[in-house]
Amino acid sequence: MKVAVLGAGAIGAYVGAALHRAGVEVHLIARGEHLAVMRKSGVRVLSPRGDFTAHPNTTDDPREIGPVDHVFLGLKANSYAAAGEMIKPLLHETTSIVAAQNGIPWWYFHRLPGPYEGYRIESVDPGGAVTAALPLDRAIGCVVYAATEIEEPGVIRHLEGTRFSIGEPSGELSPRCVELSEAMIAGDLKCPVEADLRHDIWVKLMGNVAFNPISALTRATMAGICRHRSTREVVVTMMRETVDVARRVGCDPRISIERRLAGAERAGEHKTSTLQDLEKGKPLELDVLLAAVVELADLTGASVPTLRAVHAVTDLLDEQVRLVASA
């Protein structure tokens, strides 16, 4: 098996190092000082499960790699539309694209029987730009339950979790999913192939839809948001609205809101990825987390006043971040 990791940041480099340890031919695509250190010294993983160092091939040019069996995307979802030219050299006839993203994916209604089959979510796939870059038939979904961070260039700190649930948009148990799952498991990761990955998507989104934007607005950690009575109530309301939208598009998340809150509290003083992006002056990845749910509410007739209000203010915040970054 040959795998390319496009966007070998905290999650991408961790997965690439694990697959390389399992004997897979891995190619990491990165840039800057992080790439330079990985080229020289490999990927050093610091983990409560045991530290290790892997030495996969590293490059900033996908043309040096050529076609692979699987492309693992470690990019932010708001970078997908621009990734087409980087991905093209990596594709052969059956190459899969494994999108490890939070939120609603561009492929969500692809091969999903029901009234919305084939619907393109504009906030996720504006003008079909993501579908043009990442063809739907190549997509394998991936929900990440691992927490990692780049401690310093070339060094990945694995904080918790090793589960990467994957699945076909059609729900079938495909040979390509089984192949990838077996390789991930051989690399000491958990990688179940789910017949209904959309359920996992909504369960994780119940947290992301609330904690990510609120953390950006308040600069608070997940535990801090839970401790504050008023923001905790806002989180509960946003989760309820999100579950209503999920049910209207045919998915019933089988987890209580209190249990989802308890999981967030256990994360402790953890900064969400959106807050980390804000502190670094990066664009906020909120289209797939929040705008998409509001769009689906409009599609299905759901009432989501709290989601709509939080989306409005965080959208303005994102505009300000982008203005500063472009100045």
PDB file of C-alpha atoms in Angstrom, residues 6 10-11 16 30 32 38 53 104 115 120 132 138 141 149 167 170 185 193 198 215 230 235 237 243:
ATOM      1  CA  LEU A   6      -1.495  15.986   2.240  1.00  0.00           C
ATOM      2  CA  ALA A  10      -0.510  17.469  13.948  1.00  0.00           C
ATOM      3  CA  ILE A  11      -3.053  14.842  12.876  1.00  0.00           C
ATOM      4  CA  GLY A  16       1.593   9.032   8.690  1.00  0.00           C
ATOM      5  CA  ALA A  30       4.246  19.579   4.335  1.00  0.00           C
ATOM      6  CA  GLY A  32       8.302  25.282   6.121  1.00  0.00           C
ATOM      7  CA  MET A  38      10.972  15.940   9.370  1.00  0.00           C
ATOM      8  CA  THR A  53      10.171   8.121  15.739  1.00  0.00           C
ATOM      9  CA  ILE A 104     -20.411  18.265   7.677  1.00  0.00           C
ATOM     10  CA  PRO A 115     -35.395  13.328  -0.357  1.00  0.00           C
ATOM     11  CA  ARG A 120     -24.880  20.080  -2.564  1.00  0.00           C
ATOM     12  CA  ALA A 132     -14.309  19.550  -8.468  1.00  0.00           C
ATOM     13  CA  ARG A 138     -13.114   8.893  -4.358  1.00  0.00           C
ATOM     14  CA  GLY A 141     -15.232   9.730   5.347  1.00  0.00           C
ATOM     15  CA  GLU A 149      -0.570  19.084  18.538  1.00  0.00           C
ATOM     16  CA  GLY A 167     -16.768   4.748   6.133  1.00  0.00           C
ATOM     17  CA  SER A 170     -22.921   4.531   0.597  1.00  0.00           C
ATOM     18  CA  ILE A 185      -4.788  -0.978  13.142  1.00  0.00           C
ATOM     19  CA  VAL A 193     -15.271   0.791   9.364  1.00  0.00           C
ATOM     20  CA  ARG A 198     -22.989  10.004   9.436  1.00  0.00           C
ATOM     21  CA  SER A 215     -14.445  29.351  22.517  1.00  0.00           C
ATOM     22  CA  SER A 230     -24.955  30.800  31.168  1.00  0.00           C
ATOM     23  CA  VAL A 235     -24.296  24.980  24.597  1.00  0.00           C
ATOM     24  CA  THR A 237     -29.603  24.925  23.392  1.00  0.00           C
ATOM     25  CA  VAL A 243     -30.032  17.236  16.996  1.00  0.00           C
TER      26      VAL A 243
END
